[in-house]
Short mmCIF file of C-alpha atoms in Angstrom, two decimals:
data_model
loop_
_atom_site.label_atom_id
_atom_site.label_comp_id
_atom_site.label_asym_id
_atom_site.label_seq_id
_atom_site.Cartn_x
_atom_site.Cartn_y
_atom_site.Cartn_z
CA UNK T 1 1.45 0.43 -26.37
CA UNK T 2 2.57 -2.59 -24.30
CA UNK T 3 5.72 -2.94 -22.23
CA UNK T 4 6.52 -6.64 -22.66
CA UNK T 5 6.90 -7.94 -26.24
CA UNK T 6 8.01 -11.14 -27.92
CA UNK T 7 10.77 -11.11 -30.54
CA UNK T 8 8.16 -11.26 -33.30
CA UNK T 9 6.32 -8.27 -31.81
CA UNK T 10 9.57 -6.31 -31.50
CA UNK T 11 10.36 -7.11 -35.12
CA UNK T 12 6.93 -5.94 -36.26
CA UNK T 13 7.41 -2.73 -34.29
CA UNK T 14 10.77 -2.20 -35.99
CA UNK T 15 9.19 -2.77 -39.39
CA UNK T 16 6.51 -0.21 -38.59
CA UNK T 17 9.06 2.42 -37.56
CA UNK T 18 11.22 1.57 -40.57
CA UNK T 19 8.27 1.96 -42.96
CA UNK T 20 7.08 5.31 -41.54
CA UNK T 21 10.38 7.09 -40.94
CA UNK T 22 12.08 5.38 -43.87
CA UNK T 23 9.39 6.79 -46.15
CA UNK T 24 10.30 10.29 -44.98
CA UNK T 25 13.98 9.61 -45.66
CA UNK T 26 13.07 8.25 -49.11
CA UNK T 27 11.20 11.46 -49.99
CA UNK T 28 14.24 13.52 -49.03
CA UNK T 29 16.63 11.26 -50.91
CA UNK T 30 14.49 11.25 -54.05
CA UNK T 31 14.00 15.04 -54.10
CA UNK T 32 17.28 16.85 -54.91
CA UNK T 33 15.68 20.24 -54.34
CA UNK T 34 14.61 19.27 -50.83
CA UNK T 35 17.06 20.99 -48.47
CA UNK T 36 15.49 20.21 -45.06
CA UNK T 37 16.27 17.15 -42.93
CA UNK T 38 14.05 14.12 -42.31
CA UNK T 39 13.13 12.43 -39.03
CA UNK T 40 15.58 9.53 -39.30
CA UNK T 41 17.38 10.42 -36.06
CA UNK T 42 14.22 10.75 -33.87
CA UNK T 43 12.73 7.64 -35.50
CA UNK T 44 15.73 5.45 -34.67
CA UNK T 45 15.95 6.70 -31.09
CA UNK T 46 12.19 6.42 -30.49
CA UNK T 47 12.16 2.82 -31.71
CA UNK T 48 14.89 1.94 -29.21
CA UNK T 49 13.18 3.82 -26.38
CA UNK T 50 9.91 2.01 -26.95
CA UNK T 51 11.00 -1.43 -28.19
CA UNK T 52 14.49 -1.98 -26.78
CA UNK T 53 17.85 -2.84 -28.34
CA UNK T 54 16.72 -5.13 -31.16
CA UNK T 55 13.89 -2.83 -32.27
CA UNK T 56 16.17 0.22 -32.20
CA UNK T 57 18.98 -1.50 -34.10
CA UNK T 58 16.72 -3.00 -36.76
CA UNK T 59 14.72 0.21 -37.17
CA UNK T 60 17.90 2.26 -37.53
CA UNK T 61 19.09 -0.04 -40.31
CA UNK T 62 15.74 0.05 -42.13
CA UNK T 63 15.38 3.84 -41.83
CA UNK T 64 18.89 4.35 -43.23
CA UNK T 65 18.33 2.35 -46.43
CA UNK T 66 17.03 5.27 -48.58
CA UNK T 67 19.97 7.46 -47.48
CA UNK T 68 22.39 4.61 -48.12
CA UNK T 69 21.01 4.32 -51.65
CA UNK T 70 21.90 7.97 -52.12
CA UNK T 71 25.50 7.35 -51.07
CA UNK T 72 25.27 8.59 -47.46
CA UNK T 73 27.28 5.66 -46.14
CA UNK T 74 27.62 6.81 -42.55
CA UNK T 75 23.86 6.94 -42.04
CA UNK T 76 23.41 3.24 -41.27
CA UNK T 77 26.01 2.88 -38.48
CA UNK T 78 25.00 6.19 -36.92
CA UNK T 79 21.25 5.46 -36.89
CA UNK T 80 21.85 1.88 -35.70
CA UNK T 81 23.96 3.28 -32.85
CA UNK T 82 21.22 5.75 -31.88
CA UNK T 83 18.65 2.95 -31.93
CA UNK T 84 20.89 1.05 -29.49
CA UNK T 85 21.22 4.22 -27.40
CA UNK T 86 17.42 4.37 -27.13
CA UNK T 87 17.42 0.77 -25.91
CA UNK T 88 20.11 1.64 -23.36
CA UNK T 89 18.04 4.55 -22.03
CA UNK T 90 15.07 2.22 -21.72
CA UNK T 91 17.15 -0.19 -19.63
CA UNK T 92 18.58 2.58 -17.45
CA UNK T 93 15.13 3.96 -16.55
CA UNK T 94 14.19 3.32 -12.89
CA UNK T 95 10.89 1.97 -14.19
CA UNK T 96 9.37 1.70 -17.71
CA UNK T 97 6.95 4.59 -17.08
CA UNK T 98 9.87 7.03 -16.79
CA UNK T 99 10.36 6.83 -20.56
CA UNK T 100 6.82 8.09 -21.09
CA UNK T 101 7.16 10.88 -18.49
CA UNK T 102 9.90 12.67 -20.44
CA UNK T 103 8.82 16.25 -21.07
CA UNK T 104 9.49 18.10 -24.34
CA UNK T 105 10.02 21.29 -22.32
CA UNK T 106 13.15 21.60 -20.23
CA UNK T 107 12.12 21.65 -16.57
CA UNK T 108 14.04 24.34 -14.73
CA UNK T 109 13.02 22.78 -11.42
CA UNK T 110 14.42 19.37 -12.29
CA UNK T 111 17.82 20.24 -10.81
CA UNK T 112 16.19 21.61 -7.66
CA UNK T 113 14.10 18.44 -7.24
CA UNK T 114 17.24 16.35 -7.70
CA UNK T 115 18.84 17.85 -4.56
CA UNK T 116 15.64 18.45 -2.56
CA UNK T 117 15.22 16.40 0.59
CA UNK T 118 12.50 13.77 0.34
CA UNK T 119 12.48 13.68 -3.45
CA UNK T 120 13.29 10.63 -5.57
CA UNK T 121 16.76 11.35 -6.96
CA UNK T 122 16.63 8.36 -9.29
CA UNK T 123 13.61 9.70 -11.16
CA UNK T 124 14.76 13.31 -11.31
CA UNK T 125 18.30 12.28 -12.19
CA UNK T 126 17.11 10.02 -15.00
CA UNK T 127 15.00 12.76 -16.58
CA UNK T 128 18.04 15.09 -16.60
CA UNK T 129 20.21 12.28 -17.97
CA UNK T 130 17.58 11.53 -20.62
CA UNK T 131 17.68 15.13 -21.86
CA UNK T 132 21.48 15.25 -21.80
CA UNK T 133 21.72 11.95 -23.68
CA UNK T 134 19.52 13.26 -26.51
CA UNK T 135 21.51 16.51 -26.73
CA UNK T 136 24.79 14.57 -26.73
CA UNK T 137 23.50 12.24 -29.45
CA UNK T 138 22.55 15.25 -31.59
CA UNK T 139 26.05 16.69 -31.04
CA UNK T 140 27.70 13.42 -32.11
CA UNK T 141 25.45 13.21 -35.17
CA UNK T 142 26.33 16.75 -36.19
CA UNK T 143 30.04 16.21 -35.48
CA UNK T 144 30.14 13.07 -37.63
CA UNK T 145 28.20 14.89 -40.35
CA UNK T 146 30.70 17.76 -40.25
CA UNK T 147 33.63 15.35 -40.29
CA UNK T 148 32.55 13.30 -43.32
CA UNK T 149 30.55 15.98 -45.07
CA UNK T 150 26.88 16.10 -46.19
CA UNK T 151 27.53 13.58 -48.98
CA UNK T 152 28.21 10.86 -46.39
CA UNK T 153 25.89 11.95 -43.56
CA UNK T 154 23.38 14.80 -43.74
CA UNK T 155 23.89 17.15 -40.83
CA UNK T 156 20.73 17.70 -38.78
CA UNK T 157 21.85 20.91 -37.01
CA UNK T 158 22.70 24.23 -38.73
CA UNK T 159 26.39 25.11 -38.37
CA UNK T 160 26.23 28.18 -36.11
CA UNK T 161 24.32 30.89 -34.28
CA UNK T 162 20.70 30.90 -33.15
CA UNK T 163 19.79 28.35 -35.80
CA UNK T 164 22.13 25.89 -34.11
CA UNK T 165 20.23 26.22 -30.83
CA UNK T 166 16.89 25.91 -32.63
CA UNK T 167 18.15 22.80 -34.38
CA UNK T 168 18.95 21.12 -31.06
CA UNK T 169 15.59 22.16 -29.61
CA UNK T 170 13.76 20.84 -32.67
CA UNK T 171 15.39 17.40 -32.45
CA UNK T 172 14.62 17.16 -28.73
CA UNK T 173 10.99 18.03 -29.42
CA UNK T 174 10.83 15.47 -32.24
CA UNK T 175 11.73 12.75 -29.73
CA UNK T 176 9.61 14.01 -26.85
CA UNK T 177 6.35 15.02 -28.56
CA UNK T 178 5.59 11.53 -30.01
CA UNK T 179 6.22 10.06 -26.56
CA UNK T 180 3.66 12.47 -25.10
CA UNK T 181 1.10 11.71 -27.80
CA UNK T 182 1.49 7.95 -27.48
CA UNK T 183 1.46 8.18 -23.69
CA UNK T 184 -1.90 9.95 -23.90
CA UNK T 185 -3.24 7.01 -25.93
CA UNK T 186 -1.77 4.58 -23.37
CA UNK T 187 -3.46 6.47 -20.56
CA UNK T 188 -6.82 6.31 -22.33
CA UNK T 189 -6.43 2.56 -22.79
CA UNK T 190 -5.48 2.09 -19.16
CA UNK T 191 -8.51 4.09 -18.00
CA UNK T 192 -10.78 2.06 -20.25
CA UNK T 193 -9.30 -1.19 -18.95
CA UNK T 194 -9.59 -0.04 -15.34
CA UNK T 195 -13.22 0.98 -15.83
CA UNK T 196 -13.98 -2.42 -17.36
CA UNK T 197 -12.27 -4.24 -14.49
CA UNK T 198 -14.10 -2.03 -11.98
CA UNK T 199 -17.46 -2.89 -13.53
CA UNK T 200 -16.62 -6.62 -13.48
CA UNK T 201 -15.41 -6.45 -9.88
CA UNK T 202 -18.55 -4.61 -8.74
CA UNK T 203 -20.78 -7.13 -10.50
CA UNK T 204 -18.96 -10.05 -8.88
CA UNK T 205 -19.11 -8.39 -5.47
CA UNK T 206 -22.81 -7.60 -5.74
CA UNK T 207 -23.66 -11.09 -7.01
CA UNK T 208 -21.70 -12.60 -4.14
CA UNK T 209 -23.73 -10.48 -1.73
CA UNK T 210 -26.97 -11.90 -3.13
CA UNK T 211 -26.04 -15.59 -3.37
CA UNK T 212 -25.19 -16.15 0.34
CA UNK T 213 -28.28 -14.15 1.31
CA UNK T 214 -30.42 -16.60 -0.66
CA UNK T 215 -28.44 -19.65 0.42
CA UNK T 216 -28.71 -19.00 4.15
CA UNK T 217 -32.48 -18.51 3.97
CA UNK T 218 -32.86 -21.76 2.03
CA UNK T 219 -30.70 -23.71 4.50
CA UNK T 220 -32.90 -22.43 7.31
CA UNK T 221 -35.92 -23.89 5.50
CA UNK T 222 -34.14 -27.23 5.13
CA UNK T 223 -33.18 -27.22 8.80
CA UNK T 224 -36.84 -26.88 9.78
CA UNK T 225 -37.81 -29.91 7.67
CA UNK T 226 -34.98 -32.36 8.11
CA UNK T 227 -36.22 -33.88 11.39
CA UNK T 228 -39.98 -33.97 10.89
CA UNK T 229 -40.28 -34.38 7.10
CA UNK T 230 -37.02 -35.91 5.79
CA UNK T 231 -38.46 -36.83 2.37
CA UNK T 232 -39.50 -33.26 1.72
CA UNK T 233 -36.15 -32.06 3.03
CA UNK T 234 -34.47 -34.37 0.49
CA UNK T 235 -36.59 -32.84 -2.27
CA UNK T 236 -35.65 -29.33 -1.13
CA UNK T 237 -31.97 -30.27 -1.17
CA UNK T 238 -32.40 -31.57 -4.72
CA UNK T 239 -33.97 -28.25 -5.75
CA UNK T 240 -31.18 -26.39 -4.00
CA UNK T 241 -28.55 -28.46 -5.81
CA UNK T 242 -30.16 -27.49 -9.12
CA UNK T 243 -29.95 -23.83 -8.16
CA UNK T 244 -26.35 -24.03 -6.98
CA UNK T 245 -25.35 -25.98 -10.09
CA UNK T 246 -26.81 -23.22 -12.25
CA UNK T 247 -25.05 -20.54 -10.21
CA UNK T 248 -21.69 -22.29 -10.45
CA UNK T 249 -22.08 -23.06 -14.14
CA UNK T 250 -23.22 -19.58 -15.13
CA UNK T 251 -20.95 -16.66 -14.28
CA UNK T 252 -22.17 -14.27 -16.99
CA UNK T 253 -23.65 -10.88 -16.19
CA UNK T 254 -26.68 -11.70 -18.39
CA UNK T 255 -28.87 -14.74 -18.94
CA UNK T 256 -32.10 -15.40 -20.89
CA UNK T 257 -35.29 -14.53 -19.03
CA UNK T 258 -36.33 -18.16 -19.52
CA UNK T 259 -33.47 -19.27 -17.24
CA UNK T 260 -34.32 -16.61 -14.68
CA UNK T 261 -37.92 -17.83 -14.56
CA UNK T 262 -36.72 -21.43 -14.14
CA UNK T 263 -34.47 -20.25 -11.33
CA UNK T 264 -37.46 -18.55 -9.64
CA UNK T 265 -39.54 -21.72 -10.09
CA UNK T 266 -36.93 -23.74 -8.18
CA UNK T 267 -36.70 -21.07 -5.51
CA UNK T 268 -40.49 -20.85 -5.08
CA UNK T 269 -40.79 -24.63 -4.98
CA UNK T 270 -38.49 -24.56 -1.96
CA UNK T 271 -40.46 -21.75 -0.32
CA UNK T 272 -43.80 -23.47 -0.97
CA UNK T 273 -42.61 -26.38 1.16
CA UNK T 274 -42.50 -23.95 4.06
CA UNK T 275 -45.68 -22.02 3.24
CA UNK T 276 -47.75 -24.82 1.74
CA UNK T 277 -51.05 -23.68 0.24
CA UNK T 278 -50.65 -20.24 1.81
CA UNK T 279 -48.25 -19.29 -0.97
CA UNK T 280 -49.77 -18.93 -4.43
CA UNK T 281 -47.84 -18.04 -7.57
CA UNK T 282 -49.28 -16.43 -10.69
CA UNK T 283 -47.18 -16.02 -13.85
CA UNK T 284 -48.14 -13.75 -16.74
CA UNK T 285 -45.07 -13.99 -18.94
CA UNK T 286 -45.02 -12.64 -22.48
CA UNK T 287 -43.60 -15.49 -24.61
CA UNK T 288 -41.76 -12.92 -26.71
CA UNK T 289 -39.61 -11.95 -23.69
CA UNK T 290 -38.45 -15.45 -22.68
CA UNK T 291 -35.37 -15.45 -24.91
CA UNK T 292 -34.40 -11.85 -24.12
CA UNK T 293 -31.25 -11.32 -22.05
CA UNK T 294 -31.66 -9.82 -18.58
CA UNK T 295 -29.15 -9.35 -15.73
CA UNK T 296 -28.52 -12.63 -13.92
CA UNK T 297 -30.09 -13.03 -10.47
CA UNK T 298 -32.31 -10.02 -11.14
CA UNK T 299 -35.70 -11.27 -9.93
CA UNK T 300 -34.76 -13.62 -7.09
CA UNK T 301 -33.95 -10.87 -4.51
CA UNK T 302 -37.23 -9.11 -5.30
CA UNK T 303 -39.24 -12.33 -4.97
CA UNK T 304 -37.40 -13.16 -1.77
CA UNK T 305 -38.29 -9.76 -0.31
CA UNK T 306 -41.94 -10.28 -1.23
CA UNK T 307 -42.00 -13.55 0.68
CA UNK T 308 -39.86 -12.51 3.63
CA UNK T 309 -41.28 -9.05 4.27
CA UNK T 310 -44.64 -9.15 2.53
CA UNK T 311 -46.20 -12.59 2.97
CA UNK T 312 -44.46 -14.26 5.90
CA UNK T 313 -46.02 -11.78 8.34
CA UNK T 314 -49.50 -12.37 6.87
CA UNK T 315 -51.30 -15.18 8.71
CA UNK T 316 -53.42 -16.29 5.76
CA UNK T 317 -50.52 -16.07 3.32
CA UNK T 318 -50.94 -14.56 -0.11
CA UNK T 319 -49.91 -14.60 -3.73
CA UNK T 320 -46.97 -13.47 -5.81
CA UNK T 321 -47.50 -12.41 -9.41
CA UNK T 322 -44.70 -12.36 -11.98
CA UNK T 323 -45.23 -10.42 -15.20
CA UNK T 324 -43.09 -9.60 -18.19
CA UNK T 325 -43.90 -7.55 -21.27
CA UNK T 326 -42.26 -5.56 -24.01
CA UNK T 327 -42.61 -1.81 -24.17
CA UNK T 328 -41.06 -0.57 -27.39
CA UNK T 329 -37.30 -1.05 -27.11
CA UNK T 330 -37.54 -1.87 -23.40
CA UNK T 331 -38.52 -4.88 -21.31
CA UNK T 332 -40.66 -4.52 -18.21
CA UNK T 333 -40.48 -7.06 -15.38
CA UNK T 334 -43.02 -6.82 -12.55
CA UNK T 335 -43.08 -8.61 -9.19
CA UNK T 336 -46.28 -8.01 -7.24
CA UNK T 337 -47.53 -9.38 -3.94
CA UNK T 338 -50.63 -8.84 -1.79
CA UNK T 339 -48.75 -8.93 1.48
CA UNK T 340 -48.58 -6.51 4.38
CA UNK T 341 -46.98 -3.71 2.34
CA UNK T 342 -44.65 -1.00 3.64
CA UNK T 343 -45.02 2.31 5.36
CA UNK T 344 -43.99 5.48 3.56
CA UNK T 345 -40.94 5.91 5.82
CA UNK T 346 -39.75 2.40 5.07
CA UNK T 347 -40.39 2.93 1.37
CA UNK T 348 -38.33 6.11 1.29
CA UNK T 349 -35.27 4.33 2.74
CA UNK T 350 -35.63 1.16 0.68
CA UNK T 351 -32.90 1.99 -1.85
CA UNK T 352 -30.44 2.90 0.90
CA UNK T 353 -31.08 0.18 3.47
CA UNK T 354 -32.84 -2.67 1.71
CA UNK T 355 -30.42 -5.49 0.93
CA UNK T 356 -32.18 -7.05 -2.06
CA UNK T 357 -33.60 -3.97 -3.75
CA UNK T 358 -30.51 -1.82 -3.20
CA UNK T 359 -28.26 -4.52 -4.68
CA UNK T 360 -30.50 -4.93 -7.70
CA UNK T 361 -30.59 -1.17 -8.18
CA UNK T 362 -26.79 -0.91 -7.96
CA UNK T 363 -26.30 -3.76 -10.42
CA UNK T 364 -28.65 -2.09 -12.89
CA UNK T 365 -26.72 1.15 -12.44
CA UNK T 366 -23.46 -0.61 -13.28
CA UNK T 367 -24.90 -2.34 -16.34
CA UNK T 368 -27.19 0.34 -17.82
CA UNK T 369 -26.13 3.63 -16.19
CA UNK T 370 -29.24 5.85 -16.58
CA UNK T 371 -31.06 3.73 -19.18
CA UNK T 372 -33.18 1.78 -16.72
CA UNK T 373 -35.96 2.36 -14.22
CA UNK T 374 -36.91 0.62 -11.00
CA UNK T 375 -40.09 1.73 -9.22
CA UNK T 376 -41.39 0.30 -5.95
CA UNK T 377 -44.98 1.10 -5.00
CA UNK T 378 -46.52 -0.03 -1.73
CA UNK T 379 -49.18 0.75 0.84
CA UNK T 380 -49.60 -0.76 4.32
CA UNK T 381 -51.97 -3.71 4.25
CA UNK T 382 -52.35 -3.63 0.47
CA UNK T 383 -49.15 -5.15 -0.95
CA UNK T 384 -46.06 -4.16 -2.89
CA UNK T 385 -45.40 -3.83 -6.60
CA UNK T 386 -41.88 -3.61 -8.06
CA UNK T 387 -41.43 -2.55 -11.68
CA UNK T 388 -38.06 -2.99 -13.41
CA UNK T 389 -37.67 -1.53 -16.89
CA UNK T 390 -34.45 -2.23 -18.78
CA UNK T 391 -33.38 -1.84 -22.42
CA UNK T 392 -33.86 -4.77 -24.76
CA UNK T 393 -30.24 -5.71 -25.44
CA UNK T 394 -31.11 -6.87 -28.95
CA UNK T 395 -32.31 -3.34 -29.74
CA UNK T 396 -29.66 -1.35 -27.89
CA UNK T 397 -28.36 0.12 -31.17
CA UNK T 398 -31.70 1.64 -32.08
CA UNK T 399 -32.27 5.35 -31.30
CA UNK T 400 -35.21 4.52 -29.05
CA UNK T 401 -33.10 2.21 -26.91
CA UNK T 402 -30.52 4.94 -26.45
CA UNK T 403 -33.01 7.35 -24.90
CA UNK T 404 -33.01 7.82 -21.14
CA UNK T 405 -35.80 6.35 -19.08
CA UNK T 406 -37.43 8.92 -16.80
CA UNK T 407 -37.16 9.43 -13.90
CA UNK T 408 -34.10 7.04 -13.52
CA UNK T 409 -31.91 5.65 -12.38
CA UNK T 410 -34.17 4.39 -9.59
CA UNK T 411 -37.23 5.67 -7.74
CA UNK T 412 -39.33 4.52 -4.81
CA UNK T 413 -42.87 5.78 -4.54
CA UNK T 414 -45.84 5.21 -2.24
CA UNK T 415 -49.17 4.59 -3.89
CA UNK T 416 -52.70 3.48 -3.04
CA UNK T 417 -53.70 -0.18 -2.91
CA UNK T 418 -52.08 -2.43 -5.48
CA UNK T 419 -54.48 -4.48 -7.57
#
């Protein structure tokens, strides 16, 4: 399925072709009553098309061994030559993908595209040349078979009439159809690889959006302390260095909840320097959830929003409550504050315009598709409560963990006072 191969990989590919197509030749050679042909010719050419000169040559030799044992002496040089011809076609292709684009059905428009203005004559010309080369190779095979007789080389094309035309068409199809089948498998692998790379790229991009957002707010806090309270500023910088060290050391999409809580502790310690006794933190963490894996940087944007939008505008300050608990095959994480809350209009646009919540929601979408739930409840003057429910990764294989979480993937809702 790959384009670039080492010599060992090309040899293994040749051995695979030799084993499969050689087995077909062995069945024919060992069965005197068997009057049909085998797939030696397509096998030798396919190996050269896919693996190059060495693979085609070696495969042609291996495939010919059963026929050689039967006394068909011309089989080895002919199949080796066709393996080399496949390698030549591979080298002549404008690009490697042209080999896989060969169609088993003759394209009547190929000649028109070759002369059409604005078309790529190299591609169209190669496809026509590819077809002609296979037909010419079949003609040479049949001519050599007719010259030396079936005892030296089994003819693969009936001698005359409609059967002659069908014989040529059959051999062309035997080369083209495997290419189409294998190309379909290559396409599936490419799509899978691209989807995986897309997910990784989106996760990196979203994480990079969050980290500067947090960093700039923290640096602003340090700037406000560095002149009047340098010792406290030094302590904040130490906390910040711990956070940055953890961010640089840990690039995984998931981390244990224990590490996320420690991260929040460092972050809140920095914020408490700014808020003092006005900021109170309550933690109600289920010990059974501490070692469970959760998306990295999941809680920090929510906690930051609670402080920035919920408590900073409240003169007397307030409290933030962190909770975690298990709910069957899911884990629930709750961030609750008793700040100023949000209006219904603001709540309805939170997932489209809010930086922290929208990023968290998008990351959860990438990681869990529709098997998660994020609910934000708020009321002006009462506070805000954010519930995140995600599958327990250790139980993802269980039927319960595979069920969808209603109403998913994310929902914002206004509610009465939060208590």
